[in-house]
Amino acid sequence: PFAFVADTASDDLGMGVMDLSGVDENAKPARPVFPAGTYDAVIDDCQYKRSKAGKPMLAITWKAYHPSDLSKTVKVFDYLLMETEFQSRLKYFLIVVAPEIDLTCFKPNLAAFKLIGKNARLKLNIEVYENQPSNKIDGKRGILPPSSQVPF
């Protein structure tokens, strides 16, 4: 009795019948990519965790906005390691993005939460990641103070 109901059920979204036989089930969806340049951005997520190699880090997800259409965004991933040789990059990031954080007693587990929603400008370039173009922050100084007129 239920087979009849399933065959005749209405499709509220209007998709109708789809032919998926020619679809590559291993294909990855294309990521949106902005041209190289400087964009207003906000920290969408920040987590204090361990890298794949077991090193403590801040894993940051930025949302960058297209200047002519704020509905167009790209996610940019950045990782700040806590190891000594990377602390200058971490300090620069904190000075630019969250100057109110006390650098004399920095607690990354608490800072991660406080960094969500912070604004900056990102200098982005394009690199290939997993055989697809992707935006990446341009070097150690690719994070700039927020513009005085943040559009969002």
PDB file of C-alpha atoms in Angstrom, residues 1-138:
ATOM      1  CA  PRO A   1       0.000   0.000   0.000  1.00  0.00           C
ATOM      2  CA  PHE A   2       2.847   2.450   0.709  1.00  0.00           C
ATOM      3  CA  ALA A   3       4.515   1.964  -2.694  1.00  0.00           C
ATOM      4  CA  PHE A   4       1.518   3.620  -4.316  1.00  0.00           C
ATOM      5  CA  VAL A   5       1.799   6.659  -2.014  1.00  0.00           C
ATOM      6  CA  ALA A   6       5.541   7.051  -2.698  1.00  0.00           C
ATOM      7  CA  ASP A   7       5.057   6.879  -6.468  1.00  0.00           C
ATOM      8  CA  THR A   8       2.340   9.523  -6.471  1.00  0.00           C
ATOM      9  CA  ALA A   9       3.549  11.859  -3.685  1.00  0.00           C
ATOM     10  CA  SER A  10       3.653  15.513  -4.679  1.00  0.00           C
ATOM     11  CA  ASP A  11       6.943  17.415  -4.839  1.00  0.00           C
ATOM     12  CA  ASP A  12       6.456  20.634  -2.855  1.00  0.00           C
ATOM     13  CA  LEU A  13       9.706  22.117  -4.175  1.00  0.00           C
ATOM     14  CA  GLY A  14       8.957  21.532  -7.850  1.00  0.00           C
ATOM     15  CA  MET A  15      12.059  19.479  -8.662  1.00  0.00           C
ATOM     16  CA  GLY A  16      10.105  16.754 -10.404  1.00  0.00           C
ATOM     17  CA  VAL A  17      12.189  13.849 -11.716  1.00  0.00           C
ATOM     18  CA  MET A  18      15.978  14.120 -11.854  1.00  0.00           C
ATOM     19  CA  ASP A  19      18.330  11.997 -13.972  1.00  0.00           C
ATOM     20  CA  LEU A  20      21.502  11.481 -11.920  1.00  0.00           C
ATOM     21  CA  SER A  21      22.933   8.712 -14.093  1.00  0.00           C
ATOM     22  CA  GLY A  22      25.451  11.031 -15.778  1.00  0.00           C
ATOM     23  CA  VAL A  23      26.626  12.743 -12.566  1.00  0.00           C
ATOM     24  CA  ASP A  24      30.150  12.036 -11.312  1.00  0.00           C
ATOM     25  CA  GLU A  25      29.592  11.101  -7.658  1.00  0.00           C
ATOM     26  CA  ASN A  26      33.231  11.972  -6.876  1.00  0.00           C
ATOM     27  CA  ALA A  27      33.110  15.499  -8.318  1.00  0.00           C
ATOM     28  CA  LYS A  28      33.711  18.365  -5.904  1.00  0.00           C
ATOM     29  CA  PRO A  29      31.574  21.501  -6.168  1.00  0.00           C
ATOM     30  CA  ALA A  30      33.439  24.567  -7.385  1.00  0.00           C
ATOM     31  CA  ARG A  31      34.302  27.045  -4.634  1.00  0.00           C
ATOM     32  CA  PRO A  32      33.625  30.725  -5.231  1.00  0.00           C
ATOM     33  CA  VAL A  33      36.890  32.624  -5.693  1.00  0.00           C
ATOM     34  CA  PHE A  34      37.497  36.389  -5.710  1.00  0.00           C
ATOM     35  CA  PRO A  35      40.151  38.020  -7.905  1.00  0.00           C
ATOM     36  CA  ALA A  36      43.384  38.822  -6.061  1.00  0.00           C
ATOM     37  CA  GLY A  37      42.906  42.038  -4.092  1.00  0.00           C
ATOM     38  CA  THR A  38      41.959  43.522  -0.720  1.00  0.00           C
ATOM     39  CA  TYR A  39      38.546  42.784   0.769  1.00  0.00           C
ATOM     40  CA  ASP A  40      36.590  43.630   3.912  1.00  0.00           C
ATOM     41  CA  ALA A  41      36.120  40.520   6.031  1.00  0.00           C
ATOM     42  CA  VAL A  42      34.785  39.246   9.331  1.00  0.00           C
ATOM     43  CA  ILE A  43      35.891  36.293  11.440  1.00  0.00           C
ATOM     44  CA  ASP A  44      33.053  33.819  11.004  1.00  0.00           C
ATOM     45  CA  ASP A  45      34.531  31.118  13.247  1.00  0.00           C
ATOM     46  CA  CYS A  46      37.617  30.664  15.422  1.00  0.00           C
ATOM     47  CA  GLN A  47      38.610  27.515  17.251  1.00  0.00           C
ATOM     48  CA  TYR A  48      41.526  26.733  19.507  1.00  0.00           C
ATOM     49  CA  LYS A  49      42.559  23.183  18.628  1.00  0.00           C
ATOM     50  CA  ARG A  50      45.413  20.955  17.529  1.00  0.00           C
ATOM     51  CA  SER A  51      46.724  20.792  13.978  1.00  0.00           C
ATOM     52  CA  LYS A  52      46.989  17.472  12.146  1.00  0.00           C
ATOM     53  CA  ALA A  53      50.577  17.356  13.454  1.00  0.00           C
ATOM     54  CA  GLY A  54      49.330  17.829  17.028  1.00  0.00           C
ATOM     55  CA  LYS A  55      50.460  21.453  17.426  1.00  0.00           C
ATOM     56  CA  PRO A  56      48.188  23.972  19.228  1.00  0.00           C
ATOM     57  CA  MET A  57      46.702  26.569  16.881  1.00  0.00           C
ATOM     58  CA  LEU A  58      43.864  28.966  16.206  1.00  0.00           C
ATOM     59  CA  ALA A  59      41.837  27.761  13.204  1.00  0.00           C
ATOM     60  CA  ILE A  60      40.145  30.833  11.744  1.00  0.00           C
ATOM     61  CA  THR A  61      37.388  30.985   9.152  1.00  0.00           C
ATOM     62  CA  TRP A  62      37.039  34.413   7.565  1.00  0.00           C
ATOM     63  CA  LYS A  63      34.111  35.577   5.458  1.00  0.00           C
ATOM     64  CA  ALA A  64      35.312  38.068   2.836  1.00  0.00           C
ATOM     65  CA  TYR A  65      32.800  40.342   1.093  1.00  0.00           C
ATOM     66  CA  HIS A  66      32.800  41.458  -2.538  1.00  0.00           C
ATOM     67  CA  PRO A  67      32.884  45.286  -2.554  1.00  0.00           C
ATOM     68  CA  SER A  68      30.211  45.743  -5.221  1.00  0.00           C
ATOM     69  CA  ASP A  69      27.816  43.045  -3.983  1.00  0.00           C
ATOM     70  CA  LEU A  70      27.852  42.194  -0.271  1.00  0.00           C
ATOM     71  CA  SER A  71      25.742  39.106  -0.904  1.00  0.00           C
ATOM     72  CA  LYS A  72      28.789  37.588  -2.632  1.00  0.00           C
ATOM     73  CA  THR A  73      31.199  36.115  -0.090  1.00  0.00           C
ATOM     74  CA  VAL A  74      34.073  33.657   0.057  1.00  0.00           C
ATOM     75  CA  LYS A  75      35.342  31.682   3.005  1.00  0.00           C
ATOM     76  CA  VAL A  76      39.052  31.973   3.684  1.00  0.00           C
ATOM     77  CA  PHE A  77      40.753  29.600   6.080  1.00  0.00           C
ATOM     78  CA  ASP A  78      43.765  30.641   8.158  1.00  0.00           C
ATOM     79  CA  TYR A  79      45.754  28.815  10.810  1.00  0.00           C
ATOM     80  CA  LEU A  80      47.845  30.501  13.486  1.00  0.00           C
ATOM     81  CA  LEU A  81      50.237  28.106  15.200  1.00  0.00           C
ATOM     82  CA  MET A  82      51.279  28.797  18.785  1.00  0.00           C
ATOM     83  CA  GLU A  83      54.851  27.542  18.369  1.00  0.00           C
ATOM     84  CA  THR A  84      57.712  29.982  19.001  1.00  0.00           C
ATOM     85  CA  GLU A  85      58.712  30.428  15.352  1.00  0.00           C
ATOM     86  CA  PHE A  86      55.155  31.524  14.454  1.00  0.00           C
ATOM     87  CA  GLN A  87      54.476  33.835  17.394  1.00  0.00           C
ATOM     88  CA  SER A  88      55.402  36.990  15.488  1.00  0.00           C
ATOM     89  CA  ARG A  89      52.590  36.263  13.022  1.00  0.00           C
ATOM     90  CA  LEU A  90      50.184  35.582  15.908  1.00  0.00           C
ATOM     91  CA  LYS A  91      51.161  38.838  17.634  1.00  0.00           C
ATOM     92  CA  TYR A  92      50.734  40.857  14.411  1.00  0.00           C
ATOM     93  CA  PHE A  93      47.288  39.282  13.897  1.00  0.00           C
ATOM     94  CA  LEU A  94      46.205  40.177  17.453  1.00  0.00           C
ATOM     95  CA  ILE A  95      47.484  43.761  17.214  1.00  0.00           C
ATOM     96  CA  VAL A  96      45.554  44.309  13.970  1.00  0.00           C
ATOM     97  CA  VAL A  97      42.342  42.412  14.698  1.00  0.00           C
ATOM     98  CA  ALA A  98      41.938  42.576  18.483  1.00  0.00           C
ATOM     99  CA  PRO A  99      44.186  45.261  19.993  1.00  0.00           C
ATOM    100  CA  GLU A 100      42.193  45.096  23.239  1.00  0.00           C
ATOM    101  CA  ILE A 101      43.555  41.613  24.028  1.00  0.00           C
ATOM    102  CA  ASP A 102      46.312  41.757  26.636  1.00  0.00           C
ATOM    103  CA  LEU A 103      49.453  40.334  25.029  1.00  0.00           C
ATOM    104  CA  THR A 104      51.168  39.874  28.402  1.00  0.00           C
ATOM    105  CA  CYS A 105      48.772  37.066  29.389  1.00  0.00           C
ATOM    106  CA  PHE A 106      47.351  35.746  26.117  1.00  0.00           C
ATOM    107  CA  LYS A 107      45.000  32.781  26.585  1.00  0.00           C
ATOM    108  CA  PRO A 108      44.197  31.268  23.176  1.00  0.00           C
ATOM    109  CA  ASN A 109      41.273  29.196  24.464  1.00  0.00           C
ATOM    110  CA  LEU A 110      39.510  32.376  25.659  1.00  0.00           C
ATOM    111  CA  ALA A 111      40.655  34.538  22.747  1.00  0.00           C
ATOM    112  CA  ALA A 112      39.172  32.165  20.167  1.00  0.00           C
ATOM    113  CA  PHE A 113      35.652  32.970  21.326  1.00  0.00           C
ATOM    114  CA  LYS A 114      36.339  36.727  21.552  1.00  0.00           C
ATOM    115  CA  LEU A 115      37.725  36.858  18.001  1.00  0.00           C
ATOM    116  CA  ILE A 116      34.482  35.747  16.329  1.00  0.00           C
ATOM    117  CA  GLY A 117      32.851  38.766  14.694  1.00  0.00           C
ATOM    118  CA  LYS A 118      36.040  40.857  14.496  1.00  0.00           C
ATOM    119  CA  ASN A 119      36.564  42.807  11.256  1.00  0.00           C
ATOM    120  CA  ALA A 120      39.661  43.325   9.139  1.00  0.00           C
ATOM    121  CA  ARG A 121      40.696  43.720   5.527  1.00  0.00           C
ATOM    122  CA  LEU A 122      42.336  40.751   3.844  1.00  0.00           C
ATOM    123  CA  LYS A 123      44.853  40.875   1.030  1.00  0.00           C
ATOM    124  CA  LEU A 124      43.885  37.782  -0.921  1.00  0.00           C
ATOM    125  CA  ASN A 125      45.654  35.917  -3.674  1.00  0.00           C
ATOM    126  CA  ILE A 126      44.640  32.800  -5.576  1.00  0.00           C
ATOM    127  CA  GLU A 127      46.252  29.423  -5.016  1.00  0.00           C
ATOM    128  CA  VAL A 128      45.331  25.920  -6.076  1.00  0.00           C
ATOM    129  CA  TYR A 129      44.048  23.663  -3.284  1.00  0.00           C
ATOM    130  CA  GLU A 130      42.838  20.133  -4.021  1.00  0.00           C
ATOM    131  CA  ASN A 131      43.045  20.893  -7.765  1.00  0.00           C
ATOM    132  CA  GLN A 132      40.725  23.904  -7.469  1.00  0.00           C
ATOM    133  CA  PRO A 133      41.439  27.636  -7.252  1.00  0.00           C
ATOM    134  CA  SER A 134      41.039  29.019  -3.765  1.00  0.00           C
ATOM    135  CA  ASN A 135      41.587  32.346  -2.017  1.00  0.00           C
ATOM    136  CA  LYS A 136      44.407  32.546   0.502  1.00  0.00           C
ATOM    137  CA  ILE A 137      45.652  35.381   2.695  1.00  0.00           C
ATOM    138  CA  ASP A 138      48.732  36.926   1.108  1.00  0.00           C
TER     139      ASP A 138
END
